[in-house]
Coordinates of C-alpha atoms in Angstrom, one line a residue:
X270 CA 3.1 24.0 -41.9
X271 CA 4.6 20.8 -42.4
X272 CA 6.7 21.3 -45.3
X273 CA 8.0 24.4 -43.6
X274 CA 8.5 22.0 -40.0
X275 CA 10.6 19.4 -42.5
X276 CA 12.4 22.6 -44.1
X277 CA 13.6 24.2 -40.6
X278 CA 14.5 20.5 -39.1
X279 CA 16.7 19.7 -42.8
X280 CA 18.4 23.1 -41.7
X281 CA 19.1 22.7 -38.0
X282 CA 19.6 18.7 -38.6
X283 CA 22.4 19.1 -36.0
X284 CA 20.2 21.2 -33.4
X285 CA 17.6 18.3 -33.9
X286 CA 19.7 15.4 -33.6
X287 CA 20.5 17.1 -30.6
X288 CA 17.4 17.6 -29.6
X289 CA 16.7 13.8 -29.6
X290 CA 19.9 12.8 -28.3
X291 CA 18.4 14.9 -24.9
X292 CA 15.1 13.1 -25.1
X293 CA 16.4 9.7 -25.1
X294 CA 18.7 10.5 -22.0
X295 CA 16.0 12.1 -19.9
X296 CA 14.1 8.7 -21.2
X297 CA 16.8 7.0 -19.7
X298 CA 16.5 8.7 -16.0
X299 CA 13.2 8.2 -16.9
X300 CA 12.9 4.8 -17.0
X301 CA 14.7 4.7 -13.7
X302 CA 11.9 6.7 -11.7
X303 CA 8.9 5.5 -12.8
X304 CA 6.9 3.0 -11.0
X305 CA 7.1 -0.5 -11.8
X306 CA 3.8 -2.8 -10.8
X307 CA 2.8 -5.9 -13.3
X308 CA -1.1 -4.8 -13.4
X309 CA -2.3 -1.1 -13.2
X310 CA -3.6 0.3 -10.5
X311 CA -7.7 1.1 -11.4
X312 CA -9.1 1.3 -8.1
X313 CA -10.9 4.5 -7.6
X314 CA -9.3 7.5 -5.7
X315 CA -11.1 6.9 -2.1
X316 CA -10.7 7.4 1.5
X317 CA -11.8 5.1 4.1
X318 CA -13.6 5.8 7.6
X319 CA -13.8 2.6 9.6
X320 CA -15.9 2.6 12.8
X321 CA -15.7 -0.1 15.2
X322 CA -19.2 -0.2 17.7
X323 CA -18.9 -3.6 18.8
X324 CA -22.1 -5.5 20.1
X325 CA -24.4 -3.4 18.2
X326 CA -26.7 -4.6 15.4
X327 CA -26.6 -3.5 11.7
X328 CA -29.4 -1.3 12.3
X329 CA -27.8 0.4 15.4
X330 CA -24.5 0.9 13.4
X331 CA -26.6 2.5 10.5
X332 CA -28.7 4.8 12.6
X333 CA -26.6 5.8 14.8
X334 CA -22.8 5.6 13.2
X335 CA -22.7 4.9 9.3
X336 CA -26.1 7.6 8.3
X337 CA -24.4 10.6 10.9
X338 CA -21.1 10.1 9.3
X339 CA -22.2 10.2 5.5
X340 CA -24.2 13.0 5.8
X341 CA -21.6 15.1 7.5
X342 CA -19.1 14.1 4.7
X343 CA -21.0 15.2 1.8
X344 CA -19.9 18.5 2.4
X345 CA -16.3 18.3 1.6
X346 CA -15.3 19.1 -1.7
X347 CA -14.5 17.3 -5.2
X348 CA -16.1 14.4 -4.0
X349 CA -17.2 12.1 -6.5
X350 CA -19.6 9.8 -4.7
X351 CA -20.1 8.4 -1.1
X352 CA -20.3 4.7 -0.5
X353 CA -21.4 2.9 2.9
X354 CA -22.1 -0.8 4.4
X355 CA -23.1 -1.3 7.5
X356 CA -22.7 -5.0 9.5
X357 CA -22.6 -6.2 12.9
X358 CA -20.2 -4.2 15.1
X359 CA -18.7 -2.4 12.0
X360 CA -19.3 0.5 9.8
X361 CA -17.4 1.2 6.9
X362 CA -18.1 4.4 4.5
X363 CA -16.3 5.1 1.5
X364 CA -15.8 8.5 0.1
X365 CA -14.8 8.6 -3.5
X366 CA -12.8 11.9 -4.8
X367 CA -12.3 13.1 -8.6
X368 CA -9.0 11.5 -10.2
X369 CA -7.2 14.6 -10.3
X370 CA -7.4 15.0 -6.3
X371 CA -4.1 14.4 -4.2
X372 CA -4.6 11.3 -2.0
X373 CA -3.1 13.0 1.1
X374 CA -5.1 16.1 0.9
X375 CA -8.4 14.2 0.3
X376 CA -7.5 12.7 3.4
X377 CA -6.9 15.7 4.9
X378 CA -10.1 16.7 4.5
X379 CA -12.1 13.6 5.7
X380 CA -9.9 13.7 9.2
X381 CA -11.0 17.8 9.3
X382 CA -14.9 16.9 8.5
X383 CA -14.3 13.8 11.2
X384 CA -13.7 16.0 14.0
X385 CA -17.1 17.8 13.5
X386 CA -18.6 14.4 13.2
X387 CA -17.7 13.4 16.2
X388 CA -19.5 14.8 18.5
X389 CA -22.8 13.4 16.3
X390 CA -21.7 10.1 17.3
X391 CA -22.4 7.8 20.3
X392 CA -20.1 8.3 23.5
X393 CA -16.6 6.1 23.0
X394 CA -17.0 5.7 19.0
X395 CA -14.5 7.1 17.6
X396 CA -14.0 6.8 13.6
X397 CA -10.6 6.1 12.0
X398 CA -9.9 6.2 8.7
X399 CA -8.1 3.3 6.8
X400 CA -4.8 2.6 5.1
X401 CA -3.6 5.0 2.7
X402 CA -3.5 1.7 0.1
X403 CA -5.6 0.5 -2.5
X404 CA -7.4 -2.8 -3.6
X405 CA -4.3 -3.9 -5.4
X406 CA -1.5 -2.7 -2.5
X407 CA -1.2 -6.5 -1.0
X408 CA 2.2 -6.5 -2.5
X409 CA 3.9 -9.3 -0.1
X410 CA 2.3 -12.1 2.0
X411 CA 4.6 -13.7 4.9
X412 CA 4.2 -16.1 7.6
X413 CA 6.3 -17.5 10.2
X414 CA 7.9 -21.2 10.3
X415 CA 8.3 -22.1 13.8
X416 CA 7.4 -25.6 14.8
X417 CA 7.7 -25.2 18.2
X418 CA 6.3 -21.6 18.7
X419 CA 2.2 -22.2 19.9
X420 CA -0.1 -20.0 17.8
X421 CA -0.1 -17.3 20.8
X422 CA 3.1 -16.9 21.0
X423 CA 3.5 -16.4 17.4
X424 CA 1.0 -13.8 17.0
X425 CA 2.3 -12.2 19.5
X426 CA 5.6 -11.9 18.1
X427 CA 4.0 -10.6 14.8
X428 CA 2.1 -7.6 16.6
X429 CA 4.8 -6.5 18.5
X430 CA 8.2 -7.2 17.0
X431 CA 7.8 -8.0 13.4
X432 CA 5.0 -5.5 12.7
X433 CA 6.1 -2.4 14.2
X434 CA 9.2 -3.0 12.2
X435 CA 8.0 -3.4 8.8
X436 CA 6.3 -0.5 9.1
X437 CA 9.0 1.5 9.4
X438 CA 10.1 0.7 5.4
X439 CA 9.3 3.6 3.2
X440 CA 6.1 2.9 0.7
X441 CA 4.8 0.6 2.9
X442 CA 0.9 1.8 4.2
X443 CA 0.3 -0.8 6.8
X444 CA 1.2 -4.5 7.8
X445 CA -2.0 -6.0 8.6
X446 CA -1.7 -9.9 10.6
X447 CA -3.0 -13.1 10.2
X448 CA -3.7 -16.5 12.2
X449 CA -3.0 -17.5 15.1
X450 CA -4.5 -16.3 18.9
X451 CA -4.4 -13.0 19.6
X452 CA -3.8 -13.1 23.5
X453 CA -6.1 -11.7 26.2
X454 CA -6.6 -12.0 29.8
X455 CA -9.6 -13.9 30.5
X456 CA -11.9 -13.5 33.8
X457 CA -14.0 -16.1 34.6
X458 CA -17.4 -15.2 36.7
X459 CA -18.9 -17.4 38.5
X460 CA -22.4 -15.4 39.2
X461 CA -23.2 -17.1 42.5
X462 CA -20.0 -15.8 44.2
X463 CA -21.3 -12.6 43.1
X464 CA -24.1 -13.0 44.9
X465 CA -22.6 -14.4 48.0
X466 CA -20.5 -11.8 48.3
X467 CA -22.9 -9.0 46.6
X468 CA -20.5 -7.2 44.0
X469 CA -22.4 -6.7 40.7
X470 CA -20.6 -7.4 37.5
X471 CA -20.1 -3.8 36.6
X472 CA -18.3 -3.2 40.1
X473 CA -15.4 -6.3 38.6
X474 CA -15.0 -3.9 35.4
X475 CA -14.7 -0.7 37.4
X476 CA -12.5 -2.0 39.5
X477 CA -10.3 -4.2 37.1
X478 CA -10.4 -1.4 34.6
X479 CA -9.4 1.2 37.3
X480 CA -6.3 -0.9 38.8
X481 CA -4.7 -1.1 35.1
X482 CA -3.2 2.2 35.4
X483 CA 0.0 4.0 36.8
X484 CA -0.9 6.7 39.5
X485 CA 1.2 9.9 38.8
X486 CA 2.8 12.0 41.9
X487 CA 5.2 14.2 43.2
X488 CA 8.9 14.7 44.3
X489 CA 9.1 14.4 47.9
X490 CA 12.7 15.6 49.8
X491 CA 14.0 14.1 52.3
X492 CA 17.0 14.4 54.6
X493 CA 18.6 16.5 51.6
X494 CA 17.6 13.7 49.0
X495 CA 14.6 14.1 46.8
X496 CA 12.4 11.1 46.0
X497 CA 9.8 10.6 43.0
X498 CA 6.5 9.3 44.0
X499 CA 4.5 7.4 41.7
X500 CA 1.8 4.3 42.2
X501 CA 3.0 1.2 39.5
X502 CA -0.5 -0.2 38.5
X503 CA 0.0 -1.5 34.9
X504 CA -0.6 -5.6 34.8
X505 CA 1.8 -7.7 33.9
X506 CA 0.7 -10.9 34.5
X507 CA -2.7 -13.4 35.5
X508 CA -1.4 -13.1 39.5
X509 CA -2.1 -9.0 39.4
X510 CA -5.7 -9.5 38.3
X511 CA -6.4 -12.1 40.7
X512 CA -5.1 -10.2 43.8
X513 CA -7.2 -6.5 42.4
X514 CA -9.8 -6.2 45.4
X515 CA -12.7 -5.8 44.8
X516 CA -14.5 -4.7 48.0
X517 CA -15.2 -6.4 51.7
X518 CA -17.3 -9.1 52.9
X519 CA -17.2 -8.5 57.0
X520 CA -14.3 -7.0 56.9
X521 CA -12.8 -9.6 54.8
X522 CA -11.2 -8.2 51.6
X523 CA -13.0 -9.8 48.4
X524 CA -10.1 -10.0 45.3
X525 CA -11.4 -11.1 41.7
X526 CA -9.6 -14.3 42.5
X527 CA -12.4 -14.7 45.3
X528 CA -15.3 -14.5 42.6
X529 CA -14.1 -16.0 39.6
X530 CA -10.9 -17.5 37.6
X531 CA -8.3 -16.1 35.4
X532 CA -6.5 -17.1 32.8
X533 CA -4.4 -16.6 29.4
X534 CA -6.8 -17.2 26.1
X535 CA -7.1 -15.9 22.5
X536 CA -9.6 -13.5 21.2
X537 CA -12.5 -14.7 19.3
X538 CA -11.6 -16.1 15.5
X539 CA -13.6 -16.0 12.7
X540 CA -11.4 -17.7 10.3
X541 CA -7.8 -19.5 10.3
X542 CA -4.6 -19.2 8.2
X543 CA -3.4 -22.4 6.5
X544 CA -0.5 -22.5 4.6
X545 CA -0.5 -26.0 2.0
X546 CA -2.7 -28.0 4.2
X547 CA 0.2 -28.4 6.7
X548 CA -1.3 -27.0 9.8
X549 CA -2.0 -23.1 11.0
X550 CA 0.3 -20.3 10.4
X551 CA 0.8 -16.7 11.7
X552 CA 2.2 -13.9 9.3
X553 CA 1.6 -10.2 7.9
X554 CA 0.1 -8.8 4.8
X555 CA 2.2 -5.8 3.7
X556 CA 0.2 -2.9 1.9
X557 CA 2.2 -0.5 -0.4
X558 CA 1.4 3.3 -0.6
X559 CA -0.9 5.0 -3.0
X560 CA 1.1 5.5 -5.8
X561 CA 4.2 3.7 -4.7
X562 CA 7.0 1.5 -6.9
X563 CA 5.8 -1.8 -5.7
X564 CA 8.9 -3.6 -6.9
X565 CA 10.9 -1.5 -4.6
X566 CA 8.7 -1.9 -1.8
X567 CA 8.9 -5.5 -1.9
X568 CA 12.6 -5.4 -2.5
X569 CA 13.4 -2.8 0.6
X570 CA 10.9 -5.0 2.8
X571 CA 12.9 -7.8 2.1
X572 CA 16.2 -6.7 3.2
X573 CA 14.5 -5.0 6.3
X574 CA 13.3 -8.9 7.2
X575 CA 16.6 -10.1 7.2
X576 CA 17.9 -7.5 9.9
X577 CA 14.4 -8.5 11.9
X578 CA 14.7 -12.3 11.5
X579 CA 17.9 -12.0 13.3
X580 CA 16.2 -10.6 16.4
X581 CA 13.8 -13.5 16.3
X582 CA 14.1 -16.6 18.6
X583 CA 15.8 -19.3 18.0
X584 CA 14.2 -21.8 15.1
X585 CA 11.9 -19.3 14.0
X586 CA 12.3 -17.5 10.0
X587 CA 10.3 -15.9 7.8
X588 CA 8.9 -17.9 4.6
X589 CA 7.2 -16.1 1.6
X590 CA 3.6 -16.5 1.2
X591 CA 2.6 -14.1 -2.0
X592 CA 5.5 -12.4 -3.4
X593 CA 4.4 -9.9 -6.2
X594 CA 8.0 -8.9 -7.5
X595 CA 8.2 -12.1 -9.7
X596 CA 5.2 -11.7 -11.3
X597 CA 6.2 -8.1 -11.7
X598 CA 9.7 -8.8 -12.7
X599 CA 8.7 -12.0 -15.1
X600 CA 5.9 -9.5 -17.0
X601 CA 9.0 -7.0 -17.3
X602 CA 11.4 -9.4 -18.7
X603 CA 8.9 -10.5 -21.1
X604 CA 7.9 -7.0 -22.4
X605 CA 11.6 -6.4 -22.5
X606 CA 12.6 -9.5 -24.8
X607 CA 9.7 -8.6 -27.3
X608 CA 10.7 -5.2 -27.3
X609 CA 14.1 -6.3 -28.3
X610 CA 12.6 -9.1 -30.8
X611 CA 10.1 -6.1 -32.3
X612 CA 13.6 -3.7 -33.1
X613 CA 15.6 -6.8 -34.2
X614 CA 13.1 -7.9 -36.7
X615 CA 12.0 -4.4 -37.7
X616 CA 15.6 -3.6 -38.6
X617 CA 16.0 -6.7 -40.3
X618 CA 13.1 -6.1 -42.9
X619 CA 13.4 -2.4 -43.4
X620 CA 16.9 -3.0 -44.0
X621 CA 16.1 -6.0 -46.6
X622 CA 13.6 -4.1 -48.5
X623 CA 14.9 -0.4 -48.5
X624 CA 18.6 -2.2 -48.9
X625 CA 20.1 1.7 -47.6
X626 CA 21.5 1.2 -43.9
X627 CA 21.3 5.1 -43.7
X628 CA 17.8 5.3 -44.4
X629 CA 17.2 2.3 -42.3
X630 CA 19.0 3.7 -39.4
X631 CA 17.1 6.5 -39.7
X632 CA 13.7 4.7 -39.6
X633 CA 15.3 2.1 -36.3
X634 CA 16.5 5.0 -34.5
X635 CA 13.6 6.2 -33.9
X636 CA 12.1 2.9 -31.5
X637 CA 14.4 3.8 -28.7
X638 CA 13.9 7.8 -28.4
X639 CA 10.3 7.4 -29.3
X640 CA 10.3 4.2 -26.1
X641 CA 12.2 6.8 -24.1
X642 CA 9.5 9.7 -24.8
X643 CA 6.8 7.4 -23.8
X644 CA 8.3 6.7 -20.4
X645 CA 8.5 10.8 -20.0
X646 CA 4.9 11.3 -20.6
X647 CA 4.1 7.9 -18.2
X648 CA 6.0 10.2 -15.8
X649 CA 4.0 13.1 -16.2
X650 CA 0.5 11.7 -16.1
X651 CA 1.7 9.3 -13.0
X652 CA 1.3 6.1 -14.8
X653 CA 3.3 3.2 -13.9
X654 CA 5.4 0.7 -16.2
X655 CA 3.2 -2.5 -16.3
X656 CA 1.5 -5.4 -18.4
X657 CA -0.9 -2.8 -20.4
X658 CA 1.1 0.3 -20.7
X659 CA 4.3 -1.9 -21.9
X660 CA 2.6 -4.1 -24.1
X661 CA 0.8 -0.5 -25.5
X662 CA 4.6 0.8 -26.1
X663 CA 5.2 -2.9 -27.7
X664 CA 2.1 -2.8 -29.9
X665 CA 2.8 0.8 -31.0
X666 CA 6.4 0.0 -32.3
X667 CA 4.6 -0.8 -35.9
X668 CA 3.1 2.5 -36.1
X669 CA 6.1 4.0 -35.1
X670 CA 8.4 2.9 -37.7
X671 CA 5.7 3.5 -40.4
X672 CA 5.9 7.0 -40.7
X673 CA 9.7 6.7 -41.4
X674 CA 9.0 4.0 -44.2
X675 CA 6.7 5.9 -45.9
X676 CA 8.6 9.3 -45.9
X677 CA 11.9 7.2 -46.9
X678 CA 9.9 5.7 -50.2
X679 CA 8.7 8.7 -50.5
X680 CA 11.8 10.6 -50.5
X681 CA 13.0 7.4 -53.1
X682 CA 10.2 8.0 -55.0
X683 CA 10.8 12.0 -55.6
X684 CA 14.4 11.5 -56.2
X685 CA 13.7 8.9 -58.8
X686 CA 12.0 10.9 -60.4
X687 CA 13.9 13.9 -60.3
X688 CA 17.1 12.0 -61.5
X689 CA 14.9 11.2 -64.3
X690 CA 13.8 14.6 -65.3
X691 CA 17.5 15.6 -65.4
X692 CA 18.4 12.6 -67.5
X693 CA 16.1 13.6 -69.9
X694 CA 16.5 17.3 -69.7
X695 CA 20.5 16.8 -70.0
X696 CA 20.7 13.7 -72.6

């Protein structure tokens, strides 16, 4: 079968050459779509439910959140495993899928089995599932430099400017924040008052919780003119909390500012954000898409922070925290120039010890289309170009140029020989 291969190829060299010549420009187009990351993504194919029942202990959260959840999930199908943890306040559950399942339909999936779940659950848990990322989607690290910005103001700056736009950028999962204080209106009991003036605690979070809304109404006409009614409830500010009443005291009206104090503050922290020992920071962590060109994610998030960081206030930029496109483009560059080193020297030493360009060309010419092939097939199995596949392609060029050594010698060889039979047949 081979011989008769080599025969039909010898015949049709043009429709071959042709042939290749298509190969290596679809290589070309190739190498422009496919991914480029500088390690390779491993992580398993997974969905993840978060569940937030703050308060409750780890044994709560397992009874009652994390055990309802995973046994309602182990119905869907071309699931691989389930995974759970349990800790205070928190419940996260991992469902693993086969490789060959779609991300976005696995999801799919876990938000339809959700929906039945829910109603297993306690009242006002409601489970969420996580970032369609995975472990190695922190592509880009950023934080603010504004020296004289408090903590507070910063963070609120990331969660409501900067955040909402970086998530508009395509590839980009989520833009998780960092540091600072997020900020909170803070009421103050004082538990005598209470008693004096006999509201019970619950009765301030009825009532506070009740005032923070807008009233919806009607249009009402008047002398030919038509009015729209509506009750503005929404707080804006420490004032509108203090005047919410609360109740009476003999006739008197009692407001929260009668019972207690309020004030700005920042949520609870469990850890802070330090950037070089210099003091506190506030900034984002931006997650790339399952599957996503990471280099281009970093590079279109970049020039989406330079129209953003003109809306800023004054003295405050951006500064790079963890920037993965130089490691990416440095592990690129490298593979590149030893690619280029491998063909330079191959073609030297073929060249040297066959001493026939043609049949050297012959055996070179094949590192580029057989480069540009590889970069097809990466395309078709979804792999992307990084340190191990490139430095495969790299360590391969050996093998790839030994086939065409060994058929030129032994085309050398048969000639040789050949020749020789005629000499002697024709003296």
């Amino acid at each position: 079968m081979i011989q008769n291969l080599i025969k039909l190829s010898l015949r049709n060299r043009y429709f071959v050459l042709l042939i290749a010549i298509g190969l290596f420009i679809w290589g070309i187009f190739a190498v422009r779509d496919n991914p480029i990351d500088a390690i390779p993504d491993l992580s398993e194919n997974q969905v993840i439910v978060f569940t937030e029942w703050m308060g409750r202990s780890p044994q709560i959260i397992e009874d009652q959140v994390t055990f309802p959840l995973v046994s309602n999930l182990q119905g869907i199908p071309k699931i691989k495993n389930i995974r759970a943890s349990s800790m205070f306040g928190m419940s996260f559950v991992y469902v693993i899928f086969d490789d060959n399942v779609d991300i976005y339909w696995a999801r799919t999936r876990v938000m339809e089995r959700l929906n039945y779940a829910q109603r297993l659950l306690p009242q006002d848990v409601t489970p969420t599932l996580g970032p369609d990322g995975t472990g190695v989607g922190h592509v880009f690290w950023y934080h603010f430099d504004a020296p004289k910005m408090d903590l507070g103001d910063q963070r609120a700056l990331q969660d409501w400017y900067v955040k909402f736009a970086l998530q508009t950028v395509p590839g980009v999962a989520e833009v998780a924040s960092f540091g600072g204080f997020e900020k909170q209106y803070q009421l103050i009991v004082d538990p005598v008052k209470l008693q004096y003036y006999n509201v019970s605690l619950m009765d301030v979070m009825n009532k506070v919780k009740a005032n923070n809304n807008d009233v919806g109404g009607r249009k009402f006409e008047m002398a030919d003119m038509a009015y729209i009614i509506r009750g503005l409830g929404y707080i804006k500010n420490v004032a509108d909390i203090e005047e919410i009443s609360l109740g009476n005291y003999n006739g008197i009206p009692v407001r929260v500012k009668d019972i207690g104090s309020v004030q700005m503050g920042g949520d609870l922290r469990l850890g802070i954000f330090d950037a070089d020992g210099e003091g506190e920071v506030v900034g984002g962590i931006v997650v790339a898409r399952y599957g996503e060109n990471a280099d281009k994610v970093i590079n279109d998030v970049k020039e989406k922070m330079k129209d953003v960081e003109k809306g800023l206030p004054e003295g405050v930029t951006f500064k790079t925290s963890y920037d993965r496109s130089t490691l990416i483009e440095g592990a690129i560059d490298n593979i590149k120039t030893k690619l280029i080193e491998e063909i330079i020297v191959v073609a030297i030493i073929v060249i040297l010890f066959l001493f026939h360009w043609r049949s050297a060309f012959s055996i070179i010419i094949q590192i580029p289309v057989t480069i540009a092939i590889s970069f097809i097939l990466l395309n078709a199995f979804g792999l992307s170009s990084n340190i191990m596949s490139l430095t495969g392609i790299a360590l391969a060029i050996g093998v790839i140029v030994d086939n065409g050594i060994i058929m030129s010698e032994n085309a050398y060889k048969n000639l040789s020989d050949w020749q020789n039979h005629q000499q002697n047949k024709n003296p």
